[in-house]
mmCIF file of C-alpha atoms in Angstrom:
data_model
loop_
_atom_site.group_PDB
_atom_site.id
_atom_site.type_symbol
_atom_site.label_atom_id
_atom_site.label_comp_id
_atom_site.label_asym_id
_atom_site.label_seq_id
_atom_site.Cartn_x
_atom_site.Cartn_y
_atom_site.Cartn_z
ATOM 1 C CA MET A 1 75.004 118.330 108.841
ATOM 2 C CA PRO A 2 76.237 119.841 112.121
ATOM 3 C CA SER A 3 78.745 122.641 111.561
ATOM 4 C CA ASP A 4 80.956 121.370 114.372
ATOM 5 C CA ARG A 5 81.951 118.185 112.520
ATOM 6 C CA TYR A 6 85.586 117.785 111.626
ATOM 7 C CA THR A 7 86.551 117.700 107.951
ATOM 8 C CA VAL A 8 89.168 116.067 105.727
ATOM 9 C CA GLU A 9 91.176 119.270 106.065
ATOM 10 C CA ASP A 10 91.145 118.837 109.852
ATOM 11 C CA LEU A 11 92.360 115.248 109.423
ATOM 12 C CA LEU A 12 95.208 116.369 107.176
ATOM 13 C CA HIS A 13 96.167 119.018 109.744
ATOM 14 C CA LEU A 14 96.045 116.437 112.546
ATOM 15 C CA MET A 15 98.309 114.106 110.558
ATOM 16 C CA ALA A 16 100.805 116.887 109.941
ATOM 17 C CA ARG A 17 100.888 117.642 113.674
ATOM 18 C CA LEU A 18 101.478 113.981 114.512
ATOM 19 C CA ARG A 19 104.478 114.006 112.198
ATOM 20 C CA ASP A 20 105.789 117.396 113.344
ATOM 21 C CA PRO A 21 109.357 116.914 114.673
ATOM 22 C CA ASP A 22 108.614 119.701 117.146
ATOM 23 C CA GLY A 23 106.054 118.216 119.528
ATOM 24 C CA GLY A 24 104.647 115.447 117.332
ATOM 25 C CA CYS A 25 103.975 111.850 118.356
ATOM 26 C CA PRO A 26 107.177 109.801 118.803
ATOM 27 C CA TRP A 27 105.541 106.661 117.413
ATOM 28 C CA ASP A 28 104.130 108.352 114.319
ATOM 29 C CA LEU A 29 107.457 110.076 113.678
ATOM 30 C CA LYS A 30 109.216 106.703 113.520
ATOM 31 C CA GLN A 31 106.936 105.281 110.847
ATOM 32 C CA THR A 32 107.794 104.797 107.171
ATOM 33 C CA PHE A 33 105.877 103.627 104.111
ATOM 34 C CA ALA A 34 107.005 100.065 104.835
ATOM 35 C CA THR A 35 106.251 99.995 108.565
ATOM 36 C CA ILE A 36 102.589 100.971 108.242
ATOM 37 C CA VAL A 37 101.769 98.461 105.483
ATOM 38 C CA PRO A 38 100.772 95.748 108.026
ATOM 39 C CA SER A 39 98.373 98.204 109.659
ATOM 40 C CA THR A 40 96.866 99.078 106.285
ATOM 41 C CA ILE A 41 96.202 95.418 105.508
ATOM 42 C CA GLU A 42 94.755 94.828 108.978
ATOM 43 C CA GLU A 43 92.430 97.838 108.726
ATOM 44 C CA ALA A 44 91.182 96.678 105.311
ATOM 45 C CA TYR A 45 90.329 93.273 106.757
ATOM 46 C CA GLU A 46 88.538 94.894 109.690
ATOM 47 C CA VAL A 47 86.375 96.811 107.226
ATOM 48 C CA ALA A 48 85.578 93.546 105.436
ATOM 49 C CA GLU A 49 84.812 91.831 108.735
ATOM 50 C CA ALA A 50 82.408 94.581 109.812
ATOM 51 C CA ILE A 51 80.561 94.348 106.491
ATOM 52 C CA GLU A 52 80.356 90.546 106.573
ATOM 53 C CA ALA A 53 79.052 90.717 110.156
ATOM 54 C CA GLU A 54 76.621 93.470 109.089
ATOM 55 C CA ASP A 55 78.035 95.574 111.919
ATOM 56 C CA PHE A 56 76.994 98.812 110.279
ATOM 57 C CA GLU A 57 76.961 100.621 113.621
ATOM 58 C CA HIS A 58 80.751 100.444 113.717
ATOM 59 C CA LEU A 59 81.514 100.303 109.988
ATOM 60 C CA HIS A 60 82.054 104.057 109.766
ATOM 61 C CA GLU A 61 84.718 103.790 112.468
ATOM 62 C CA GLU A 62 86.528 101.003 110.618
ATOM 63 C CA LEU A 63 86.351 103.001 107.398
ATOM 64 C CA GLY A 64 87.846 105.943 109.255
ATOM 65 C CA ASP A 65 90.754 103.780 110.405
ATOM 66 C CA LEU A 66 91.324 102.728 106.792
ATOM 67 C CA LEU A 67 91.114 106.324 105.574
ATOM 68 C CA PHE A 68 93.736 107.281 108.144
ATOM 69 C CA GLN A 69 96.143 104.915 106.413
ATOM 70 C CA VAL A 70 95.715 106.868 103.178
ATOM 71 C CA ILE A 71 96.215 110.128 105.046
ATOM 72 C CA PHE A 72 99.388 108.723 106.629
ATOM 73 C CA TYR A 73 100.811 107.726 103.236
ATOM 74 C CA ALA A 74 99.900 111.152 101.868
ATOM 75 C CA GLN A 75 101.803 112.849 104.687
ATOM 76 C CA LEU A 76 104.867 110.683 104.107
ATOM 77 C CA GLY A 77 104.670 111.385 100.382
ATOM 78 C CA SER A 78 104.407 115.108 101.012
ATOM 79 C CA GLU A 79 107.395 115.108 103.367
ATOM 80 C CA GLN A 80 109.473 113.345 100.713
ATOM 81 C CA GLN A 81 108.112 115.627 97.973
ATOM 82 C CA ARG A 82 106.733 112.635 96.068
ATOM 83 C CA PHE A 83 102.981 113.322 96.200
ATOM 84 C CA ASP A 84 100.360 114.733 98.545
ATOM 85 C CA PHE A 85 96.708 114.047 99.327
ATOM 86 C CA ALA A 86 95.521 116.447 96.627
ATOM 87 C CA ARG A 87 97.486 114.509 94.012
ATOM 88 C CA ILE A 88 96.059 111.207 95.276
ATOM 89 C CA VAL A 89 92.519 112.570 94.836
ATOM 90 C CA ASP A 90 93.276 114.147 91.460
ATOM 91 C CA THR A 91 94.814 110.929 90.113
ATOM 92 C CA LEU A 92 91.861 108.901 91.374
ATOM 93 C CA VAL A 93 89.211 111.195 89.872
ATOM 94 C CA ARG A 94 90.989 111.276 86.502
ATOM 95 C CA LYS A 95 91.240 107.470 86.467
ATOM 96 C CA LEU A 96 87.568 107.030 87.337
ATOM 97 C CA LEU A 97 86.544 109.506 84.627
ATOM 98 C CA ARG A 98 88.690 107.616 82.132
ATOM 99 C CA ARG A 99 87.203 104.257 83.149
ATOM 100 C CA HIS A 100 83.579 105.442 83.043
ATOM 101 C CA PRO A 101 83.098 106.923 79.562
ATOM 102 C CA HIS A 102 79.530 105.601 79.643
ATOM 103 C CA VAL A 103 78.810 108.059 82.461
ATOM 104 C CA PHE A 104 81.262 110.851 81.558
ATOM 105 C CA PRO A 105 81.532 110.778 77.747
ATOM 106 C CA SER A 106 83.173 114.204 77.730
ATOM 107 C CA GLY A 107 85.959 112.918 79.956
ATOM 108 C CA GLU A 108 85.254 115.798 82.304
ATOM 109 C CA LEU A 109 83.544 115.695 85.681
ATOM 110 C CA ARG A 110 81.315 118.708 84.968
ATOM 111 C CA GLY A 111 81.297 118.731 81.162
ATOM 112 C CA ASP A 112 78.581 117.649 78.752
ATOM 113 C CA ASN A 113 77.888 114.164 80.064
ATOM 114 C CA THR A 114 74.796 113.105 78.194
ATOM 115 C CA ALA A 115 75.540 109.396 78.008
ATOM 116 C CA ALA A 116 74.090 106.768 75.671
ATOM 117 C CA PRO A 117 72.366 103.796 77.373
ATOM 118 C CA ILE A 118 74.680 100.872 78.165
ATOM 119 C CA ASP A 119 74.158 97.555 79.941
ATOM 120 C CA GLU A 120 76.293 95.945 82.641
ATOM 121 C CA ALA A 121 77.991 93.530 80.232
ATOM 122 C CA GLU A 122 79.160 96.418 78.057
ATOM 123 C CA VAL A 123 80.364 98.275 81.151
ATOM 124 C CA LYS A 124 82.541 95.307 82.177
ATOM 125 C CA GLN A 125 83.859 94.839 78.650
ATOM 126 C CA ASN A 126 84.789 98.505 78.330
ATOM 127 C CA TRP A 127 86.292 98.551 81.842
ATOM 128 C CA GLU A 128 88.594 95.662 81.061
ATOM 129 C CA ALA A 129 89.581 97.145 77.702
ATOM 130 C CA ILE A 130 90.458 100.458 79.346
ATOM 131 C CA LYS A 131 92.451 98.738 82.099
ATOM 132 C CA ALA A 132 94.306 96.685 79.475
ATOM 133 C CA ALA A 133 95.182 99.894 77.644
ATOM 134 C CA GLU A 134 96.434 101.402 80.908
ATOM 135 C CA ARG A 135 98.616 98.355 81.527
ATOM 136 C CA GLY A 136 99.937 98.596 77.996
ATOM 137 C CA ALA A 137 100.876 102.238 78.578
ATOM 138 C CA LYS A 138 102.885 101.058 81.580
ATOM 139 C CA GLY A 139 104.683 98.445 79.488
ATOM 140 C CA GLU A 140 102.645 95.593 80.956
ATOM 141 C CA GLY A 141 101.687 93.661 77.853
ATOM 142 C CA GLY A 142 101.267 90.142 79.257
ATOM 143 C CA ALA A 143 97.866 88.798 80.249
ATOM 144 C CA LEU A 144 99.021 88.324 83.841
ATOM 145 C CA ASP A 145 100.961 91.590 84.178
ATOM 146 C CA GLY A 146 99.848 93.991 86.871
ATOM 147 C CA VAL A 147 98.353 91.469 89.309
ATOM 148 C CA ALA A 148 99.809 92.705 92.598
ATOM 149 C CA ARG A 149 102.182 90.249 94.242
ATOM 150 C CA GLY A 150 101.266 91.576 97.694
ATOM 151 C CA LEU A 151 97.683 90.307 97.478
ATOM 152 C CA PRO A 152 96.604 87.424 99.718
ATOM 153 C CA ALA A 153 97.522 84.237 97.885
ATOM 154 C CA LEU A 154 93.927 83.054 97.419
ATOM 155 C CA THR A 155 92.844 86.401 95.991
ATOM 156 C CA ARG A 156 95.877 86.609 93.701
ATOM 157 C CA ALA A 157 95.275 83.067 92.447
ATOM 158 C CA ALA A 158 91.705 83.999 91.501
ATOM 159 C CA LYS A 159 92.873 87.132 89.696
ATOM 160 C CA LEU A 160 95.571 85.249 87.782
ATOM 161 C CA GLN A 161 93.021 82.632 86.721
ATOM 162 C CA LYS A 162 90.526 85.316 85.706
ATOM 163 C CA ARG A 163 93.141 87.022 83.537
ATOM 164 C CA ALA A 164 94.097 83.714 81.892
ATOM 165 C CA SER A 165 90.426 82.961 81.288
ATOM 166 C CA ARG A 166 90.007 86.175 79.299
ATOM 167 C CA VAL A 167 92.453 84.912 76.684
ATOM 168 C CA GLY A 168 90.788 81.508 76.488
ATOM 169 C CA PHE A 169 92.845 79.507 78.968
ATOM 170 C CA ASP A 170 90.060 78.010 81.061
ATOM 171 C CA TRP A 171 87.727 75.060 81.415
ATOM 172 C CA PRO A 172 84.379 75.711 79.718
ATOM 173 C CA GLU A 173 82.500 74.372 82.748
ATOM 174 C CA ILE A 174 83.161 73.497 86.376
ATOM 175 C CA GLY A 175 83.228 69.747 85.708
ATOM 176 C CA GLY A 176 86.744 70.044 84.335
ATOM 177 C CA VAL A 177 87.796 71.991 87.423
ATOM 178 C CA LEU A 178 86.432 69.327 89.765
ATOM 179 C CA ASP A 179 88.259 66.637 87.783
ATOM 180 C CA LYS A 180 91.447 68.668 88.201
ATOM 181 C CA ILE A 181 90.882 68.860 91.958
ATOM 182 C CA GLU A 182 90.586 65.075 92.123
ATOM 183 C CA GLU A 183 93.745 64.731 90.027
ATOM 184 C CA GLU A 184 95.713 67.066 92.294
ATOM 185 C CA LEU A 185 94.418 65.273 95.408
ATOM 186 C CA ALA A 186 95.592 61.936 93.962
ATOM 187 C CA GLU A 187 99.026 63.435 93.263
ATOM 188 C CA LEU A 188 99.190 64.741 96.832
ATOM 189 C CA ARG A 189 98.398 61.244 98.115
ATOM 190 C CA GLU A 190 101.184 59.841 95.941
ATOM 191 C CA ALA A 191 103.698 62.353 97.293
ATOM 192 C CA LEU A 192 102.704 61.524 100.865
ATOM 193 C CA ALA A 193 102.963 57.788 100.175
ATOM 194 C CA ALA A 194 106.474 58.372 98.821
ATOM 195 C CA ASP A 195 107.330 60.414 101.933
ATOM 196 C CA ASP A 196 108.423 63.257 99.619
ATOM 197 C CA SER A 197 107.774 66.418 101.648
ATOM 198 C CA ALA A 198 108.920 68.796 98.890
ATOM 199 C CA ALA A 199 106.608 67.190 96.350
ATOM 200 C CA ALA A 200 103.763 67.116 98.889
ATOM 201 C CA ARG A 201 104.123 70.843 99.468
ATOM 202 C CA GLU A 202 104.027 71.506 95.727
ATOM 203 C CA GLU A 203 101.027 69.245 95.179
ATOM 204 C CA LEU A 204 99.195 70.877 98.082
ATOM 205 C CA GLY A 205 99.733 74.241 96.404
ATOM 206 C CA ASP A 206 98.356 72.841 93.150
ATOM 207 C CA LEU A 207 95.333 71.501 95.032
ATOM 208 C CA LEU A 208 94.653 74.873 96.653
ATOM 209 C CA PHE A 209 95.042 76.623 93.298
ATOM 210 C CA SER A 210 92.495 74.256 91.763
ATOM 211 C CA CYS A 211 90.078 74.873 94.642
ATOM 212 C CA VAL A 212 90.355 78.601 93.999
ATOM 213 C CA ASN A 213 89.502 77.862 90.367
ATOM 214 C CA ALA A 214 86.363 76.081 91.516
ATOM 215 C CA ALA A 215 85.438 79.116 93.603
ATOM 216 C CA ARG A 216 85.922 81.353 90.563
ATOM 217 C CA HIS A 217 83.664 79.167 88.417
ATOM 218 C CA LEU A 218 81.050 79.296 91.176
ATOM 219 C CA GLN A 219 81.473 83.097 91.331
ATOM 220 C CA VAL A 220 82.525 82.829 94.967
ATOM 221 C CA GLU A 221 85.269 85.056 96.354
ATOM 222 C CA PRO A 222 87.710 82.536 97.893
ATOM 223 C CA GLU A 223 88.955 84.769 100.712
ATOM 224 C CA ALA A 224 85.387 85.494 101.795
ATOM 225 C CA ALA A 225 84.467 81.812 101.596
ATOM 226 C CA LEU A 226 87.434 80.832 103.744
ATOM 227 C CA ARG A 227 86.706 83.587 106.261
ATOM 228 C CA GLN A 228 83.148 82.258 106.545
ATOM 229 C CA CYS A 229 84.529 78.761 107.072
ATOM 230 C CA ASN A 230 86.891 80.073 109.763
ATOM 231 C CA ARG A 231 83.995 81.676 111.608
ATOM 232 C CA LYS A 232 82.006 78.441 111.384
ATOM 233 C CA PHE A 233 84.951 76.460 112.727
ATOM 234 C CA GLU A 234 85.387 78.904 115.629
ATOM 235 C CA SER A 235 81.700 78.690 116.498
ATOM 236 C CA ARG A 236 81.624 74.895 116.462
ATOM 237 C CA PHE A 237 84.880 74.473 118.356
ATOM 238 C CA SER A 238 83.679 76.954 120.975
ATOM 239 C CA ALA A 239 80.572 74.796 121.364
ATOM 240 C CA VAL A 240 82.798 71.768 121.918
ATOM 241 C CA GLU A 241 84.767 73.656 124.579
ATOM 242 C CA ALA A 242 81.562 74.829 126.243
ATOM 243 C CA ALA A 243 80.184 71.283 126.397
ATOM 244 C CA LEU A 244 83.394 70.055 128.027
ATOM 245 C CA ALA A 245 83.549 73.039 130.388
ATOM 246 C CA ALA A 246 80.076 72.118 131.646
ATOM 247 C CA GLU A 247 81.690 68.889 132.839
ATOM 248 C CA GLY A 248 84.687 70.680 134.300
ATOM 249 C CA ARG A 249 86.953 69.521 131.481
ATOM 250 C CA THR A 250 88.946 70.983 128.595
ATOM 251 C CA PRO A 251 89.700 69.546 125.120
ATOM 252 C CA THR A 252 93.019 68.187 126.371
ATOM 253 C CA ASP A 253 91.073 66.020 128.861
ATOM 254 C CA ALA A 254 88.959 64.391 126.157
ATOM 255 C CA SER A 255 89.781 61.622 123.707
ATOM 256 C CA LEU A 256 89.689 62.215 119.980
ATOM 257 C CA ALA A 257 86.545 60.090 119.761
ATOM 258 C CA GLU A 258 84.819 62.296 122.363
ATOM 259 C CA LEU A 259 85.920 65.460 120.588
ATOM 260 C CA ASP A 260 84.623 64.118 117.290
ATOM 261 C CA GLN A 261 81.277 63.233 118.883
ATOM 262 C CA LEU A 262 80.930 66.713 120.369
ATOM 263 C CA TRP A 263 81.951 68.220 117.029
ATOM 264 C CA GLU A 264 79.181 66.340 115.230
ATOM 265 C CA ARG A 265 76.726 67.571 117.858
ATOM 266 C CA ALA A 266 77.911 71.138 117.290
ATOM 267 C CA LYS A 267 77.471 70.685 113.533
ATOM 268 C CA ARG A 268 73.862 69.635 114.008
ATOM 269 C CA GLY A 269 73.280 72.680 116.187
ATOM 270 C CA ASN A 270 75.029 75.057 113.777
#
């Protein structure tokens, strides 16, 4: 590795300079824990997008942007004497050691770690048991406790359903889930027929929740599935626009029947 590469220590120093009241960056100095949360979420999605697009040439850059968010929080924590980067790392390492007794039976990173063989199913079972114990230590005794409310709604729905499933509240097979989807769709139709907007909104939520359940039974991550669908929609709609542009027109110049015909053509091509 070239000796002229910057290190984590350099990044921490850079962050401290950005936040230095004497000559730091005015924008960075204005930021708080709350104000940089949107950036953190955006950077995480950009990492996911690069991976899904297999854009490995730029993935390291996106990961760097995400790491910077952690460094920013660490600087804010240090300034407020709450925590620093070293404590973040220490807490993380201790948690990973605790959650991987099959790899670190001594509980120490460099101790006697001669581990007995274990399969993936046992790893998952132990992982969940350890996490449940951690939640219990925090006073989170309910099956659904600890599922972050700030998660995207689709992801949180899947996690809530997964937790409920662990205590036996689940359909044994996907057929029951599909029946539930049809039931919720019928209830949505009823609410629309009654012109009850409040009920329609609630039934739509129930329908989405049931669709997430179907994704879980299919072992499909719902956010990823919807992102893939979004990309497909963008590609097909762009093809519709391109076809119209070749005629000197835009979608607003075409009838719905024409748009639908072009859409079907785009579907066959993609």
